[in-house]
Every structure is written in C-alpha cells, then in structure tokens.
Short mmCIF file of C-alpha atoms in Angstrom, two decimals:
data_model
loop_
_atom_site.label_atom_id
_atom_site.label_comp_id
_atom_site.label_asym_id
_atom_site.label_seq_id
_atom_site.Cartn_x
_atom_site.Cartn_y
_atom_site.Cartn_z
CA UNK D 1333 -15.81 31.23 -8.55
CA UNK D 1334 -12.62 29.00 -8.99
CA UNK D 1335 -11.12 27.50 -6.01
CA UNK D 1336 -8.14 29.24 -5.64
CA UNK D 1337 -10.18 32.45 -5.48
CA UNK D 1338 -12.14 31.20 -2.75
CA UNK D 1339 -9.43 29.55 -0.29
CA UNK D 1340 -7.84 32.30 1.02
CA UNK D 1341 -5.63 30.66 3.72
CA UNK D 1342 -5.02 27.14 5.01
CA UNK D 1343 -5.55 26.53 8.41
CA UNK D 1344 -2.73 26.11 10.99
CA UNK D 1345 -0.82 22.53 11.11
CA UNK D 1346 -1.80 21.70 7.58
CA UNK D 1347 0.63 19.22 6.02
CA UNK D 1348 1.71 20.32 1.96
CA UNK D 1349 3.36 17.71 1.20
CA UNK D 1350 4.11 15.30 -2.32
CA UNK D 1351 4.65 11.87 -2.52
CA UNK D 1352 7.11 8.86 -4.14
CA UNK D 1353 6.98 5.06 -3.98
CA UNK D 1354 10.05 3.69 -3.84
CA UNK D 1355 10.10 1.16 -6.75
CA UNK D 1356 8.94 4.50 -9.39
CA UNK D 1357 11.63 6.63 -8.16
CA UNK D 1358 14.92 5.37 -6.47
CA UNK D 1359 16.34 2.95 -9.14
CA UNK D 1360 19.93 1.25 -8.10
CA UNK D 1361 17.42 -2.04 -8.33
CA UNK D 1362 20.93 -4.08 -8.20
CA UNK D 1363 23.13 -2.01 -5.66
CA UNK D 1364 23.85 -2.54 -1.81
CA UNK D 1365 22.54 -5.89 -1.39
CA UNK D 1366 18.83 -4.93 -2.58
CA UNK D 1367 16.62 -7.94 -3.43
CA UNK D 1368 14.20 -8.73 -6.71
CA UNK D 1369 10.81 -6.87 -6.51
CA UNK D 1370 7.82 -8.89 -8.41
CA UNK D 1371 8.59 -6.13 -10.84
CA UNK D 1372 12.28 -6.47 -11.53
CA UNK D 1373 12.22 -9.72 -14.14
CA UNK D 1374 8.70 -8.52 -15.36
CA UNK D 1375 9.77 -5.77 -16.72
CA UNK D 1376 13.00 -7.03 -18.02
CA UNK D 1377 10.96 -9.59 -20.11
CA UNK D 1378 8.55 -7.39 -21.49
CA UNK D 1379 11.67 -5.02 -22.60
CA UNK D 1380 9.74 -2.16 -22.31
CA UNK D 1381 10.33 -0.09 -19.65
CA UNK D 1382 13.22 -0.32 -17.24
CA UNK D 1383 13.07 1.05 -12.75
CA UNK D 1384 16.32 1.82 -13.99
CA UNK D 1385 17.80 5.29 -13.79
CA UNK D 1386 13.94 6.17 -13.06
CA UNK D 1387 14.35 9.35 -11.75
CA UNK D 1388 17.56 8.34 -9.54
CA UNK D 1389 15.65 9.23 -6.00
CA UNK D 1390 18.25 6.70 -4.44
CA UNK D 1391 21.15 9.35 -5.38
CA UNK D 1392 19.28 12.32 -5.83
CA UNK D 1393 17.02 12.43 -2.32
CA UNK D 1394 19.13 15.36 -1.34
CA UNK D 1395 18.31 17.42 -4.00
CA UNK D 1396 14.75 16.29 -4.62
CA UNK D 1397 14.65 17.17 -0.59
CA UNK D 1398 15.78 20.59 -1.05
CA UNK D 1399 13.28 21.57 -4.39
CA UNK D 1400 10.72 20.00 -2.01
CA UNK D 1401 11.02 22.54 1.12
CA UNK D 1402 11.89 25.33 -1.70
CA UNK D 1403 8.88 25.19 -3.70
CA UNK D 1404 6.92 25.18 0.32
CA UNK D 1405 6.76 21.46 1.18
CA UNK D 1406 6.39 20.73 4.90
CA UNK D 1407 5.87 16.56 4.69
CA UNK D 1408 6.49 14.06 1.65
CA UNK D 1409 5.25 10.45 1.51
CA UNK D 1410 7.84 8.09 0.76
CA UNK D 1411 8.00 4.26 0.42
CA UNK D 1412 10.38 2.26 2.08
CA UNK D 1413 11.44 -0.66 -0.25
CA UNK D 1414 11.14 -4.05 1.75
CA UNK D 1415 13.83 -5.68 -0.20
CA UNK D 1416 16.42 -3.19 1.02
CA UNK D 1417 15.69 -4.00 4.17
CA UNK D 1418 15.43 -8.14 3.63
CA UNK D 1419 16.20 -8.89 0.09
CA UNK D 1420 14.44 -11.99 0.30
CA UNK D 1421 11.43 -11.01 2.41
CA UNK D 1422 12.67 -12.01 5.66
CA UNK D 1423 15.76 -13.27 7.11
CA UNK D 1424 18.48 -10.94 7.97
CA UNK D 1425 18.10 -7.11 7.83
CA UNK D 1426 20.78 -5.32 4.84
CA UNK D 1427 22.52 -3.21 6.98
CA UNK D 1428 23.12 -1.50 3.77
CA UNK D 1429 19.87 -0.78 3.20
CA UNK D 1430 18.49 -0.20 6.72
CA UNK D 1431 21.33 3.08 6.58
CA UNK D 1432 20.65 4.43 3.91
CA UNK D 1433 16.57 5.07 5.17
CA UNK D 1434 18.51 6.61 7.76
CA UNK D 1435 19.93 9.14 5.96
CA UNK D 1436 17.01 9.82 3.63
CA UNK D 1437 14.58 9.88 7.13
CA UNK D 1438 17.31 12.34 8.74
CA UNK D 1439 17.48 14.36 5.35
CA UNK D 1440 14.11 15.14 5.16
CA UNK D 1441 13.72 15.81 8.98
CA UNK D 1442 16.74 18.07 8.53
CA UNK D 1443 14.74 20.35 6.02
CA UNK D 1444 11.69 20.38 7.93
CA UNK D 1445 9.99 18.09 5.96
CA UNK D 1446 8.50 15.20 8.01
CA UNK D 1447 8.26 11.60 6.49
CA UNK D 1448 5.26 9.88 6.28
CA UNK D 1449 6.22 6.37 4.96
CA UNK D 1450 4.05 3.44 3.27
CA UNK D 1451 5.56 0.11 4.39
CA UNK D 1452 4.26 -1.72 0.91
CA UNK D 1453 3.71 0.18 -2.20
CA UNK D 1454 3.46 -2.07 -4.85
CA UNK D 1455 6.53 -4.04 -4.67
CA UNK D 1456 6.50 -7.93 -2.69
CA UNK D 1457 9.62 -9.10 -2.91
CA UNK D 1458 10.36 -11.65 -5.56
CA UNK D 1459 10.88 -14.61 -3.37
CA UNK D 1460 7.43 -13.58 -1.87
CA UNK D 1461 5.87 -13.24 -5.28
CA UNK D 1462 6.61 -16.26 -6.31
CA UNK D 1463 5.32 -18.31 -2.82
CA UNK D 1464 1.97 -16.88 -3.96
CA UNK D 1465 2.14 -13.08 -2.70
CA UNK D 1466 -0.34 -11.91 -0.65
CA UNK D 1467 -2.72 -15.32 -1.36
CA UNK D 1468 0.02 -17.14 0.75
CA UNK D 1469 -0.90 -16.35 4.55
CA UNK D 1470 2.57 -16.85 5.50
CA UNK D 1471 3.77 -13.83 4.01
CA UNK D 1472 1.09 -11.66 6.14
CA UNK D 1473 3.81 -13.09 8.80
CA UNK D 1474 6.31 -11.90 7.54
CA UNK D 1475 5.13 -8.62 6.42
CA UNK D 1476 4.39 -7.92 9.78
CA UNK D 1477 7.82 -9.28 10.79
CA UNK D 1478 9.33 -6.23 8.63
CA UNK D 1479 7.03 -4.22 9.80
CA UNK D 1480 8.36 -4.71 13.33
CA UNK D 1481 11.96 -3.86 12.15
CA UNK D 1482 11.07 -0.95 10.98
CA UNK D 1483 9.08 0.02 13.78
CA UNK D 1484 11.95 -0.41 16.48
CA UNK D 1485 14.52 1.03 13.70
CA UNK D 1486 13.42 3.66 12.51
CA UNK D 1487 12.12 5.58 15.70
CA UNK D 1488 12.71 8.81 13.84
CA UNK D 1489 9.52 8.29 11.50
CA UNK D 1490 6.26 8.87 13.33
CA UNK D 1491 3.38 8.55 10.49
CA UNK D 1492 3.64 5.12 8.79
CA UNK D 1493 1.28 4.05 6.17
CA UNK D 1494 0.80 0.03 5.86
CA UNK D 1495 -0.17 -0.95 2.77
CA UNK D 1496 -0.67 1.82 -0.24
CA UNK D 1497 -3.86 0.92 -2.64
CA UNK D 1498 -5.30 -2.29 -1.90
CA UNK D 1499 -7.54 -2.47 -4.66
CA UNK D 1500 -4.94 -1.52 -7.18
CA UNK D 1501 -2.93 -4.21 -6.09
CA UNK D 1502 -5.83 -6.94 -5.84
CA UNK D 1503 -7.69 -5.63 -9.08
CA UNK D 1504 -4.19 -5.09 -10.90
CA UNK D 1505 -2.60 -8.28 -10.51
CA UNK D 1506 -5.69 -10.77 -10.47
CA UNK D 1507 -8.71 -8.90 -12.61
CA UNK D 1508 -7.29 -6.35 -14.94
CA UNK D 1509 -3.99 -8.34 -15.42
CA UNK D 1510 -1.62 -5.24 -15.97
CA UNK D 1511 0.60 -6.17 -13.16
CA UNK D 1512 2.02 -9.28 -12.41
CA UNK D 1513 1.20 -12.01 -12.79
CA UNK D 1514 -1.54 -11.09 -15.28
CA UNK D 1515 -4.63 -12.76 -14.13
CA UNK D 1516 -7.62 -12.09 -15.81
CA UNK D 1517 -10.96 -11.86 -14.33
CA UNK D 1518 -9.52 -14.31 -11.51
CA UNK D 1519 -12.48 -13.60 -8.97
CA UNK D 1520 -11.45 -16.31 -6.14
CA UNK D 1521 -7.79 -14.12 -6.01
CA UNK D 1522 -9.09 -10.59 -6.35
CA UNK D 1523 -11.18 -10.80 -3.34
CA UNK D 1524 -9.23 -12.86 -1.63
CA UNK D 1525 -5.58 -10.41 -1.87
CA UNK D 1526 -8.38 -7.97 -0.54
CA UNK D 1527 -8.74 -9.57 2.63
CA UNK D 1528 -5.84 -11.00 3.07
CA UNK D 1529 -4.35 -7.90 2.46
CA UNK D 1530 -7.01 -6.56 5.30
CA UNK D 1531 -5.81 -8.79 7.67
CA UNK D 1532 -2.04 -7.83 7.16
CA UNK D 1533 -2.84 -4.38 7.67
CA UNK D 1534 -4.93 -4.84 10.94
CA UNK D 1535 -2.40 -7.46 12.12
CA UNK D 1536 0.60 -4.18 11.86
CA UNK D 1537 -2.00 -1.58 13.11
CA UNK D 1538 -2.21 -3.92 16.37
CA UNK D 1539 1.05 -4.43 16.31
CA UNK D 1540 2.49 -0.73 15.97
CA UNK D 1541 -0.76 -0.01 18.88
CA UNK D 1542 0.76 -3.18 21.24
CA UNK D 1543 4.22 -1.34 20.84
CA UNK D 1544 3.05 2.20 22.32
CA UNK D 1545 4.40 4.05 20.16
CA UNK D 1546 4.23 7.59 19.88
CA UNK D 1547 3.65 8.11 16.48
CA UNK D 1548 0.50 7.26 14.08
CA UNK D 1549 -0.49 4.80 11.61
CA UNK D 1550 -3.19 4.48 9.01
CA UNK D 1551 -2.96 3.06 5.16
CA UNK D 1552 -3.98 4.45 1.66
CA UNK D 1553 -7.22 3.19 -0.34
CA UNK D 1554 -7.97 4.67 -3.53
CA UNK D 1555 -11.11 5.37 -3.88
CA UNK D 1556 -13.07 4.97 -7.14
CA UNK D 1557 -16.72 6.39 -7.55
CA UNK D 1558 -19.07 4.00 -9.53
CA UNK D 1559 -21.92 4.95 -11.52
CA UNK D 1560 -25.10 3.46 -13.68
CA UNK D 1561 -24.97 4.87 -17.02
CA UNK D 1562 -28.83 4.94 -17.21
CA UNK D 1563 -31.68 4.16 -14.79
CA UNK D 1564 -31.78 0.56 -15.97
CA UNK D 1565 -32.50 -1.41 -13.06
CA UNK D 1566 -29.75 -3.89 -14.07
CA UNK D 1567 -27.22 -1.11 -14.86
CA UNK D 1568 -28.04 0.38 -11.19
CA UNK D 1569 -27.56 -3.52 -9.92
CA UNK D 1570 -24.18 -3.99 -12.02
CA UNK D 1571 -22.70 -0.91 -10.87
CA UNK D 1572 -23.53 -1.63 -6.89
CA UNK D 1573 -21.54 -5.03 -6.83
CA UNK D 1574 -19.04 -3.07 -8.60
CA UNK D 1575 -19.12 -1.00 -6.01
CA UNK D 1576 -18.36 -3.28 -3.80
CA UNK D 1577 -15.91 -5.18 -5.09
CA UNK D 1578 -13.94 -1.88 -5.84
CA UNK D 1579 -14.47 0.16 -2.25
CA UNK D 1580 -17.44 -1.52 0.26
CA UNK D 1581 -15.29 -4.33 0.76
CA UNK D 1582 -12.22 -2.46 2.28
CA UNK D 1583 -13.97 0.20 3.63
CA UNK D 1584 -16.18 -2.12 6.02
CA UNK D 1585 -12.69 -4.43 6.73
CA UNK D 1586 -10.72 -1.31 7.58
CA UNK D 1587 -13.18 1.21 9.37
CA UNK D 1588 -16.06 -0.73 10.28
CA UNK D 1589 -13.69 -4.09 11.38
CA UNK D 1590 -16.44 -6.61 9.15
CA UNK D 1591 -17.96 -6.65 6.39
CA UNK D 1592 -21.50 -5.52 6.36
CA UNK D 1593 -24.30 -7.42 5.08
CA UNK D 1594 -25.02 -5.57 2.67
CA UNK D 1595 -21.46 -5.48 1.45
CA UNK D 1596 -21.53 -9.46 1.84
CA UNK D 1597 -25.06 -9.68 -0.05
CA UNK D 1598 -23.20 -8.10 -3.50
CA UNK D 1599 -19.40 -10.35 -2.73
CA UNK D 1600 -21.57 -12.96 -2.39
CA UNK D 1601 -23.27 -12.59 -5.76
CA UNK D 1602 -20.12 -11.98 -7.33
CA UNK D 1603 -18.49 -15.27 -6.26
CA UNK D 1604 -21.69 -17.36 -7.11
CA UNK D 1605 -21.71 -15.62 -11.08
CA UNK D 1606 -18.25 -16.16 -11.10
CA UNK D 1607 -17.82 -19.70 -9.44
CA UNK D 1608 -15.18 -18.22 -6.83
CA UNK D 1609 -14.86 -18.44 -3.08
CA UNK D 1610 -13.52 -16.26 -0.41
CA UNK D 1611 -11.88 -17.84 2.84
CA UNK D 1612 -12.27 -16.07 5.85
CA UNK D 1613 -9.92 -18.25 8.46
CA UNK D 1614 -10.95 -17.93 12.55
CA UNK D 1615 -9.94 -14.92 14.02
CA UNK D 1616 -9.76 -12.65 10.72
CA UNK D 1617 -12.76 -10.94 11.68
CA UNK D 1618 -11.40 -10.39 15.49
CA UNK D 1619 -8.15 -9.23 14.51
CA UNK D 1620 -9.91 -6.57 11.89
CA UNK D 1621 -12.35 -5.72 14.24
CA UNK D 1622 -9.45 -4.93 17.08
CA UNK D 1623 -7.50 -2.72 14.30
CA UNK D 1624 -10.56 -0.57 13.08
CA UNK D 1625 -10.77 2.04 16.05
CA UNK D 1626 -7.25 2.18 15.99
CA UNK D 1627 -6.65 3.20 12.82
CA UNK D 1628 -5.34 6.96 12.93
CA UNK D 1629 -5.63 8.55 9.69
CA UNK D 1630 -7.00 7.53 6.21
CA UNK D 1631 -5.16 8.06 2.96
CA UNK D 1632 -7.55 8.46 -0.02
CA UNK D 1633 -6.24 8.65 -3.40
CA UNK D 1634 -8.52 9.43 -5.97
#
C-alpha cells in the first residue's frame, strides 16, 4: 500500500511548508549595498554558472509568496543573506538590506505563511572567507554579532534556524573540494569547520535563550546513512568512522553537548591515518554542553 493511500489526514498544527536559501534564489548579488558571498568571484572565474537572475526571489517574493499559500503552504524556510545585512561581515547594518527582510518577513506573515529563517546557508561573506571562514574563531564572533541584529530586528520572525548543513559545508569546502576553496581530503579543516561551526551554533542558541525570547531556535543537519557493502570486517570498520565523520560528530556536539567516546575513538583514528589534529579551545565543551537542552527543534535534510 503506497503512502498516500495510507495517510489519510495530517494532524492539527502541522507546518506544509517549502524552502529557499537566499544565495540559490534572490539574485540582485550587486544591488542595495549587498556585499561579496565566498561564492560571488568563484563562480565568476569558473564562468559557468552565474546567482544571477537565479530565479529573481529578490523581485519576485510576492509572487512566489502567493503560488506558495495557493498551492496550500502554511510556513516556508527562507535564508537571510548576511551580507545584506553587513556587506562585509560586520560593521554597520545596510539599512537597505535590513528593509527589505522586512517586507519579505511581513509578506509572508501577510499570507499566512510563517517564516522560519536559517541565519547561514552556505554563503560567509567574502571578507570572512578570505580571513579563513569558519577555521578563523573570530568570525564565530561575529556571526553571533549578526545573529544578535537580527534577533532584536526582526522581532516578527519567531523560528530561526542557525546554521543550515554543517557537514555540507565542512565536507564541501575542505574534503570533497566542490565548494570553495577546493580542498581536498584536508582532514585537520573538515573536522575542525565541524566544531567550530558547533560552537557558533551553541554560542547563538545561548544567546537567542539569554535574550528570552519568545520564539524558537534549532539548526539543520543533513543526515547521510552509511553502509558496509559486504560483511568484511574492514568494510564494517571503514564505514563506522565514516559514520562519524559524516553525522556522530554533530549529532553528539549538538544534542548530546560532547562528543562521546565512542564518537572520539573513530575522529581519533581518522586524524592519526590522516596526520590531522582537531583543537578543542577551554570552554567549547561548556558552551555546547549549555546549548544542547536548549535546542528547540531539529532540521534533518536527507
């Protein structure tokens, strides 16, 4: 029996909802003071693709609003892109940029759609890039920083996501090497994005839970089942620090607050066969253990 054939009704309060990230969808990369993402000379030099028109969300929200709540939306996910809001990272806010959230918040409240929004989703800003991303612990300050701003500004929005995919990000840009800035099989910077991009997260979940706000928080991990492909005692081995690497890791920073030993038996193997290191400064493990209770909802892509 299919699915469909068996759910015959949601239950009441479910949220229907869709989902954009900013830097896929709005375009107008160069208008209203907007900043450089990591992405923006990227893609110019490899000529291939272009964030411009994209789909031209920054112009079209209204009417991707309305085929939203026609075709029986109730929420979407949205991104909010950090240099529209400080085009440099930090600094002043763009006033420019800070109103027109405004109106695309208000338009989808208007609707009756309700905004969950992802602080981060996939796009540092350039100058931020550049100073080492999310390896530099400075920008973790000022990540949170922006996070703050948008906190006390936008009082409107009441689900906030922090960080969308941390693996993707961490896996992408330092392992894989499809996003920038290409590392390959970089160990020491995979696993160390992961927890530094841990600690940002907790650090806003504190934050956002120190402001009383009345709204929740959680972020979005996507989730990626690994598997043996025989009985082969090393296969089963292989695909357990993959495993980890891929999901324990974040899982134990976000929910459990440290990483378990287990978790820390197969990192540990992976750094050794891959002469890397992790750095976990004082207080990491404090401030993710503070976060993990307070972490209101989960976002699993898969």
């Amino acid at each position: 029996m299919s699915l469909l054939n068996r759910v015959k009704s949601l239950p009441n309060g479910f949220v229907w909802g869709g989902a954009t990230a900013a830097y896929q969808v709005e375009s107008s990369t160069k208008v209203a003071g907007k900043g450089k993402t990591m992405w923006d000379d990227y893609l110019k030099a490899q000529g291939r693709f272009s964030p411009d028109p994209a789909s031209d969300f920054y112009n079209r929200y209204p009417e991707d609003i309305a085929l939203s709540k026609k075709y029986g939306l109730n929420s979407i996910r949205v991104s909010i892109a950090w240099t529209r809001i400080f085009p440099k990272g930090y600094g002043e806010p763009n006033q420019e940029g800070v109103a027109y959230y405004h109106r695309l918040f208000k338009e989808c409240l208007d609707r009756g759609l309700e905004p969950y929004v992802s602080l981060h989703h996939f796009d540092s800003p350039q100058t931020l890039f550049e100073d080492g991303d999310w390896l530099n612990r400075k920008n973790i300050d000022y990540f949170v920083d922006y996070a703050e701003f948008c906190f006390k500004e936008f009082t409107e929005v009441k689900k906030w996501f922090t960080i969308n995919e941390l693996i993707s990000l961490a896996y992408s840009q330092y392992i894989q090497g499809n996003f920038p800035p290409n590392h390959h099989f970089d160990v020491t910077s995979g696993i160390q994005a992961q927890h530094n991009e841990l600690v940002a997260h907790a650090r806003v979940v504190n934050l956002y839970k120190k402001l009383g706000l009345p709204g929740r928080i959680g972020l979005i991990h996507v989730i990626q089942p690994i598997y043996p492909i025989d009985n082969a005692p090393e296969n089963v081995h292989a695909a357990k620090l993959q495993d980890a690497f891929m999901n324990k890791f974040l899982l134990d920073g976000t929910f459990l607050g440290y990483y378990s030993d287990d978790t820390m038996e197969s990192i540990n193997e992976i750094l050794r066969l891959n002469d890397a290191h992790l750095e976990i400064e004082d207080g990491d493990l404090d401030i993710l253990a503070e976060a993990a209770p307070q972490n209101d909802f989960f976002g699993m892509n898969y």
